mmCIF file with all atom_site columns, C-alpha atoms in Angstrom:
data_model
loop_
_atom_site.group_PDB
_atom_site.id
_atom_site.type_symbol
_atom_site.label_atom_id
_atom_site.label_alt_id
_atom_site.label_comp_id
_atom_site.label_asym_id
_atom_site.label_entity_id
_atom_site.label_seq_id
_atom_site.pdbx_PDB_ins_code
_atom_site.Cartn_x
_atom_site.Cartn_y
_atom_site.Cartn_z
_atom_site.occupancy
_atom_site.B_iso_or_equiv
_atom_site.pdbx_formal_charge
_atom_site.auth_seq_id
_atom_site.auth_comp_id
_atom_site.auth_asym_id
_atom_site.auth_atom_id
_atom_site.pdbx_PDB_model_num
ATOM 1   C CA . MET A 1 1   ? 26.125 54.400 13.246  1.00 0.00 ? 1   MET A CA 1
ATOM 2   C CA . PHE A 1 2   ? 23.718 56.290 15.546  1.00 0.00 ? 2   PHE A CA 1
ATOM 3   C CA . LYS A 1 3   ? 25.095 54.868 18.789  1.00 0.00 ? 3   LYS A CA 1
ATOM 4   C CA . ASN A 1 4   ? 27.017 58.042 19.706  1.00 0.00 ? 4   ASN A CA 1
ATOM 5   C CA . GLU A 1 5   ? 24.435 60.516 18.378  1.00 0.00 ? 5   GLU A CA 1
ATOM 6   C CA . TYR A 1 6   ? 21.753 62.263 20.422  1.00 0.00 ? 6   TYR A CA 1
ATOM 7   C CA . GLN A 1 7   ? 18.559 60.166 20.451  1.00 0.00 ? 7   GLN A CA 1
ATOM 8   C CA . GLY A 1 8   ? 16.694 61.794 23.298  1.00 0.00 ? 8   GLY A CA 1
ATOM 9   C CA . GLY A 1 9   ? 14.175 63.665 21.169  1.00 0.00 ? 9   GLY A CA 1
ATOM 10  C CA . ALA A 1 10  ? 10.789 62.555 19.937  1.00 0.00 ? 10  ALA A CA 1
ATOM 11  C CA . PHE A 1 11  ? 12.338 60.838 16.909  1.00 0.00 ? 11  PHE A CA 1
ATOM 12  C CA . VAL A 1 12  ? 15.550 60.140 15.019  1.00 0.00 ? 12  VAL A CA 1
ATOM 13  C CA . GLU A 1 13  ? 15.336 60.255 11.237  1.00 0.00 ? 13  GLU A CA 1
ATOM 14  C CA . ILE A 1 14  ? 17.456 57.505 9.724   1.00 0.00 ? 14  ILE A CA 1
ATOM 15  C CA . PHE A 1 15  ? 16.040 57.162 6.222   1.00 0.00 ? 15  PHE A CA 1
ATOM 16  C CA . SER A 1 16  ? 15.309 60.310 4.271   1.00 0.00 ? 16  SER A CA 1
ATOM 17  C CA . ALA A 1 17  ? 15.530 61.427 0.657   1.00 0.00 ? 17  ALA A CA 1
ATOM 18  C CA . GLN A 1 18  ? 16.439 64.985 1.685   1.00 0.00 ? 18  GLN A CA 1
ATOM 19  C CA . GLY A 1 19  ? 19.864 66.541 1.208   1.00 0.00 ? 19  GLY A CA 1
ATOM 20  C CA . LYS A 1 20  ? 22.633 66.437 -1.365  1.00 0.00 ? 20  LYS A CA 1
ATOM 21  C CA . ASN A 1 21  ? 23.625 62.759 -1.035  1.00 0.00 ? 21  ASN A CA 1
ATOM 22  C CA . PRO A 1 22  ? 21.142 61.049 1.295   1.00 0.00 ? 22  PRO A CA 1
ATOM 23  C CA . GLY A 1 23  ? 22.134 57.538 0.208   1.00 0.00 ? 23  GLY A CA 1
ATOM 24  C CA . ALA A 1 24  ? 25.795 57.900 1.186   1.00 0.00 ? 24  ALA A CA 1
ATOM 25  C CA . LYS A 1 25  ? 25.318 55.833 4.367   1.00 0.00 ? 25  LYS A CA 1
ATOM 26  C CA . TRP A 1 26  ? 23.310 53.084 2.656   1.00 0.00 ? 26  TRP A CA 1
ATOM 27  C CA . LYS A 1 27  ? 24.249 50.070 0.633   1.00 0.00 ? 27  LYS A CA 1
ATOM 28  C CA . ILE A 1 28  ? 22.196 49.916 -2.555  1.00 0.00 ? 28  ILE A CA 1
ATOM 29  C CA . LEU A 1 29  ? 21.853 46.428 -4.016  1.00 0.00 ? 29  LEU A CA 1
ATOM 30  C CA . GLY A 1 30  ? 20.568 45.914 -7.540  1.00 0.00 ? 30  GLY A CA 1
ATOM 31  C CA . SER A 1 31  ? 20.575 47.952 -10.676 1.00 0.00 ? 31  SER A CA 1
ATOM 32  C CA . PRO A 1 32  ? 20.984 51.724 -10.167 1.00 0.00 ? 32  PRO A CA 1
ATOM 33  C CA . SER A 1 33  ? 18.407 52.257 -12.927 1.00 0.00 ? 33  SER A CA 1
ATOM 34  C CA . VAL A 1 34  ? 15.578 50.869 -10.744 1.00 0.00 ? 34  VAL A CA 1
ATOM 35  C CA . ILE A 1 35  ? 16.397 52.866 -7.576  1.00 0.00 ? 35  ILE A CA 1
ATOM 36  C CA . TRP A 1 36  ? 16.312 56.647 -7.796  1.00 0.00 ? 36  TRP A CA 1
ATOM 37  C CA . LYS A 1 37  ? 15.368 59.867 -6.008  1.00 0.00 ? 37  LYS A CA 1
ATOM 38  C CA . GLU A 1 38  ? 12.663 62.144 -7.412  1.00 0.00 ? 38  GLU A CA 1
ATOM 39  C CA . PHE A 1 39  ? 10.464 65.036 -6.308  1.00 0.00 ? 39  PHE A CA 1
ATOM 40  C CA . ASP A 1 40  ? 6.885  63.945 -5.639  1.00 0.00 ? 40  ASP A CA 1
ATOM 41  C CA . LYS A 1 41  ? 4.343  66.743 -6.123  1.00 0.00 ? 41  LYS A CA 1
ATOM 42  C CA . GLU A 1 42  ? 1.706  64.944 -4.048  1.00 0.00 ? 42  GLU A CA 1
ATOM 43  C CA . VAL A 1 43  ? 3.813  64.736 -0.886  1.00 0.00 ? 43  VAL A CA 1
ATOM 44  C CA . LYS A 1 44  ? 5.771  67.908 -1.744  1.00 0.00 ? 44  LYS A CA 1
ATOM 45  C CA . SER A 1 45  ? 9.100  66.303 -0.981  1.00 0.00 ? 45  SER A CA 1
ATOM 46  C CA . PHE A 1 46  ? 11.847 64.146 -2.420  1.00 0.00 ? 46  PHE A CA 1
ATOM 47  C CA . VAL A 1 47  ? 11.187 60.403 -2.254  1.00 0.00 ? 47  VAL A CA 1
ATOM 48  C CA . PHE A 1 48  ? 13.043 57.241 -3.187  1.00 0.00 ? 48  PHE A CA 1
ATOM 49  C CA . VAL A 1 49  ? 11.537 55.042 -5.854  1.00 0.00 ? 49  VAL A CA 1
ATOM 50  C CA . LEU A 1 50  ? 12.350 51.326 -5.964  1.00 0.00 ? 50  LEU A CA 1
ATOM 51  C CA . GLU A 1 51  ? 11.003 49.309 -8.861  1.00 0.00 ? 51  GLU A CA 1
ATOM 52  C CA . GLY A 1 52  ? 11.328 45.699 -9.818  1.00 0.00 ? 52  GLY A CA 1
ATOM 53  C CA . SER A 1 53  ? 11.850 42.601 -7.719  1.00 0.00 ? 53  SER A CA 1
ATOM 54  C CA . SER A 1 54  ? 12.446 42.875 -3.995  1.00 0.00 ? 54  SER A CA 1
ATOM 55  C CA . GLN A 1 55  ? 14.697 39.840 -4.358  1.00 0.00 ? 55  GLN A CA 1
ATOM 56  C CA . THR A 1 56  ? 17.252 41.818 -6.381  1.00 0.00 ? 56  THR A CA 1
ATOM 57  C CA . ASN A 1 57  ? 16.656 45.517 -5.573  1.00 0.00 ? 57  ASN A CA 1
ATOM 58  C CA . LYS A 1 58  ? 17.316 46.482 -1.965  1.00 0.00 ? 58  LYS A CA 1
ATOM 59  C CA . ILE A 1 59  ? 18.489 49.309 0.256   1.00 0.00 ? 59  ILE A CA 1
ATOM 60  C CA . GLN A 1 60  ? 20.475 48.295 3.325   1.00 0.00 ? 60  GLN A CA 1
ATOM 61  C CA . LEU A 1 61  ? 21.199 50.471 6.322   1.00 0.00 ? 61  LEU A CA 1
ATOM 62  C CA . PRO A 1 62  ? 23.913 50.562 7.608   1.00 0.00 ? 62  PRO A CA 1
ATOM 63  C CA . LYS A 1 63  ? 26.160 50.167 4.601   1.00 0.00 ? 63  LYS A CA 1
ATOM 64  C CA . GLU A 1 64  ? 28.529 47.623 6.167   1.00 0.00 ? 64  GLU A CA 1
ATOM 65  C CA . ASN A 1 65  ? 27.167 44.302 7.452   1.00 0.00 ? 65  ASN A CA 1
ATOM 66  C CA . LYS A 1 66  ? 29.335 44.417 10.583  1.00 0.00 ? 66  LYS A CA 1
ATOM 67  C CA . GLN A 1 67  ? 28.197 47.946 11.466  1.00 0.00 ? 67  GLN A CA 1
ATOM 68  C CA . ILE A 1 68  ? 25.217 48.515 13.795  1.00 0.00 ? 68  ILE A CA 1
ATOM 69  C CA . LEU A 1 69  ? 22.625 51.284 13.806  1.00 0.00 ? 69  LEU A CA 1
ATOM 70  C CA . GLY A 1 70  ? 22.637 51.583 17.591  1.00 0.00 ? 70  GLY A CA 1
ATOM 71  C CA . LEU A 1 71  ? 19.080 52.914 17.813  1.00 0.00 ? 71  LEU A CA 1
ATOM 72  C CA . ILE A 1 72  ? 17.507 53.112 21.257  1.00 0.00 ? 72  ILE A CA 1
ATOM 73  C CA . GLN A 1 73  ? 14.091 54.493 20.312  1.00 0.00 ? 73  GLN A CA 1
ATOM 74  C CA . ARG A 1 74  ? 11.088 52.395 21.335  1.00 0.00 ? 74  ARG A CA 1
ATOM 75  C CA . PHE A 1 75  ? 9.191  52.731 18.048  1.00 0.00 ? 75  PHE A CA 1
ATOM 76  C CA . LEU A 1 76  ? 10.014 52.445 14.377  1.00 0.00 ? 76  LEU A CA 1
ATOM 77  C CA . VAL A 1 77  ? 7.748  54.433 12.070  1.00 0.00 ? 77  VAL A CA 1
ATOM 78  C CA . LEU A 1 78  ? 7.783  53.895 8.312   1.00 0.00 ? 78  LEU A CA 1
ATOM 79  C CA . GLN A 1 79  ? 6.167  56.304 5.865   1.00 0.00 ? 79  GLN A CA 1
ATOM 80  C CA . ILE A 1 80  ? 5.750  54.409 2.631   1.00 0.00 ? 80  ILE A CA 1
ATOM 81  C CA . TYR A 1 81  ? 3.740  55.219 -0.471  1.00 0.00 ? 81  TYR A CA 1
ATOM 82  C CA . ILE A 1 82  ? 2.501  52.098 -2.237  1.00 0.00 ? 82  ILE A CA 1
ATOM 83  C CA . PRO A 1 83  ? 0.726  52.689 -5.563  1.00 0.00 ? 83  PRO A CA 1
ATOM 84  C CA . LEU A 1 84  ? -2.728 51.177 -5.986  1.00 0.00 ? 84  LEU A CA 1
ATOM 85  C CA . GLY A 1 85  ? -2.513 47.557 -7.088  1.00 0.00 ? 85  GLY A CA 1
ATOM 86  C CA . GLN A 1 86  ? 1.170  47.164 -6.138  1.00 0.00 ? 86  GLN A CA 1
ATOM 87  C CA . ASP A 1 87  ? 2.468  44.759 -3.521  1.00 0.00 ? 87  ASP A CA 1
ATOM 88  C CA . PHE A 1 88  ? 5.025  45.778 -0.930  1.00 0.00 ? 88  PHE A CA 1
ATOM 89  C CA . SER A 1 89  ? 7.370  43.908 1.370   1.00 0.00 ? 89  SER A CA 1
ATOM 90  C CA . THR A 1 90  ? 10.213 44.855 3.665   1.00 0.00 ? 90  THR A CA 1
ATOM 91  C CA . GLU A 1 91  ? 12.471 42.874 5.916   1.00 0.00 ? 91  GLU A CA 1
ATOM 92  C CA . LEU A 1 92  ? 13.853 44.178 9.192   1.00 0.00 ? 92  LEU A CA 1
ATOM 93  C CA . LEU A 1 93  ? 16.693 42.404 10.957  1.00 0.00 ? 93  LEU A CA 1
ATOM 94  C CA . ILE A 1 94  ? 16.743 43.492 14.577  1.00 0.00 ? 94  ILE A CA 1
ATOM 95  C CA . THR A 1 95  ? 19.526 42.678 17.036  1.00 0.00 ? 95  THR A CA 1
ATOM 96  C CA . ASP A 1 96  ? 18.732 43.239 20.709  1.00 0.00 ? 96  ASP A CA 1
ATOM 97  C CA . LEU A 1 97  ? 21.079 44.182 23.545  1.00 0.00 ? 97  LEU A CA 1
ATOM 98  C CA . ARG A 1 98  ? 21.841 40.482 24.172  1.00 0.00 ? 98  ARG A CA 1
ATOM 99  C CA . ASN A 1 99  ? 22.961 40.171 20.515  1.00 0.00 ? 99  ASN A CA 1
ATOM 100 C CA . ILE A 1 100 ? 19.986 37.974 19.562  1.00 0.00 ? 100 ILE A CA 1
ATOM 101 C CA . LYS A 1 101 ? 18.874 38.550 15.970  1.00 0.00 ? 101 LYS A CA 1
ATOM 102 C CA . ARG A 1 102 ? 15.208 38.568 15.040  1.00 0.00 ? 102 ARG A CA 1
ATOM 103 C CA . ARG A 1 103 ? 13.821 38.907 11.526  1.00 0.00 ? 103 ARG A CA 1
ATOM 104 C CA . LEU A 1 104 ? 10.539 40.695 10.785  1.00 0.00 ? 104 LEU A CA 1
ATOM 105 C CA . TYR A 1 105 ? 9.125  40.274 7.293   1.00 0.00 ? 105 TYR A CA 1
ATOM 106 C CA . LEU A 1 106 ? 6.265  42.687 6.574   1.00 0.00 ? 106 LEU A CA 1
ATOM 107 C CA . SER A 1 107 ? 4.328  42.162 3.357   1.00 0.00 ? 107 SER A CA 1
ATOM 108 C CA . THR A 1 108 ? 1.033  42.855 1.623   1.00 0.00 ? 108 THR A CA 1
ATOM 109 C CA . VAL A 1 109 ? 1.272  39.317 0.193   1.00 0.00 ? 109 VAL A CA 1
ATOM 110 C CA . HIS A 1 110 ? 0.879  37.520 3.560   1.00 0.00 ? 110 HIS A CA 1
ATOM 111 C CA . LYS A 1 111 ? -2.684 36.836 4.663   1.00 0.00 ? 111 LYS A CA 1
ATOM 112 C CA . GLU A 1 112 ? -2.050 35.745 8.258   1.00 0.00 ? 112 GLU A CA 1
ATOM 113 C CA . LEU A 1 113 ? 0.532  36.223 10.985  1.00 0.00 ? 113 LEU A CA 1
ATOM 114 C CA . SER A 1 114 ? 3.063  33.451 11.516  1.00 0.00 ? 114 SER A CA 1
ATOM 115 C CA . SER A 1 115 ? 5.920  33.609 13.978  1.00 0.00 ? 115 SER A CA 1
ATOM 116 C CA . THR A 1 116 ? 8.645  31.763 15.815  1.00 0.00 ? 116 THR A CA 1
ATOM 117 C CA . PRO A 1 117 ? 10.850 33.209 18.578  1.00 0.00 ? 117 PRO A CA 1
ATOM 118 C CA . LEU A 1 118 ? 13.343 34.467 15.935  1.00 0.00 ? 118 LEU A CA 1
ATOM 119 C CA . HIS A 1 119 ? 11.199 35.105 12.843  1.00 0.00 ? 119 HIS A CA 1
ATOM 120 C CA . ALA A 1 120 ? 7.819  36.694 12.083  1.00 0.00 ? 120 ALA A CA 1
ATOM 121 C CA . LYS A 1 121 ? 5.824  37.133 8.876   1.00 0.00 ? 121 LYS A CA 1
ATOM 122 C CA . ILE A 1 122 ? 3.469  40.049 9.389   1.00 0.00 ? 122 ILE A CA 1
ATOM 123 C CA . PRO A 1 123 ? 0.632  40.773 6.943   1.00 0.00 ? 123 PRO A CA 1
ATOM 124 C CA . LEU A 1 124 ? 0.135  44.403 5.929   1.00 0.00 ? 124 LEU A CA 1
ATOM 125 C CA . PHE A 1 125 ? -3.547 44.145 5.029   1.00 0.00 ? 125 PHE A CA 1
ATOM 126 C CA . MET A 1 126 ? -4.295 47.303 7.033   1.00 0.00 ? 126 MET A CA 1
ATOM 127 C CA . ILE A 1 127 ? -2.329 49.619 4.724   1.00 0.00 ? 127 ILE A CA 1
ATOM 128 C CA . LYS A 1 128 ? -4.504 52.409 3.393   1.00 0.00 ? 128 LYS A CA 1
ATOM 129 C CA . ARG A 1 129 ? -3.779 53.068 -0.253  1.00 0.00 ? 129 ARG A CA 1
ATOM 130 C CA . LYS A 1 130 ? -3.661 56.355 -2.188  1.00 0.00 ? 130 LYS A CA 1
ATOM 131 C CA . ILE A 1 131 ? -3.969 58.464 0.983   1.00 0.00 ? 131 ILE A CA 1
ATOM 132 C CA . VAL A 1 132 ? -1.696 61.438 1.551   1.00 0.00 ? 132 VAL A CA 1
ATOM 133 C CA . SER A 1 133 ? -1.707 63.007 4.993   1.00 0.00 ? 133 SER A CA 1
ATOM 134 C CA . VAL A 1 134 ? -0.237 66.500 5.207   1.00 0.00 ? 134 VAL A CA 1
ATOM 135 C CA . THR A 1 135 ? 0.381  68.005 8.638   1.00 0.00 ? 135 THR A CA 1
#
């Protein structure tokens, strides 16, 4: 998906709510009524809102399971707004250059780190809530 695109800059934006149809490259799983785009006055930008169970409502990138993102950047940065009192979890499936798949499960529910060579559950206890940083 991004394999043949320029990635030599400081960052490559792969998930954004900006533009006419930003979700065209994603696979949206679950009810369309619980995943939508709206303008957030606090962050002064469009954002995606996902409500309900993370077991049934998901956004997958790339759209096709056989397709790869082809990212070569060293870091992955997520900007996520989590309302006070809400839990959050996300799962990242990463395939390296040797085609070995590793699963990272980040969640506010986990209290301690647990990992194997192919799987890691990472607690997100360090998330600061209700903080908006404008630069």
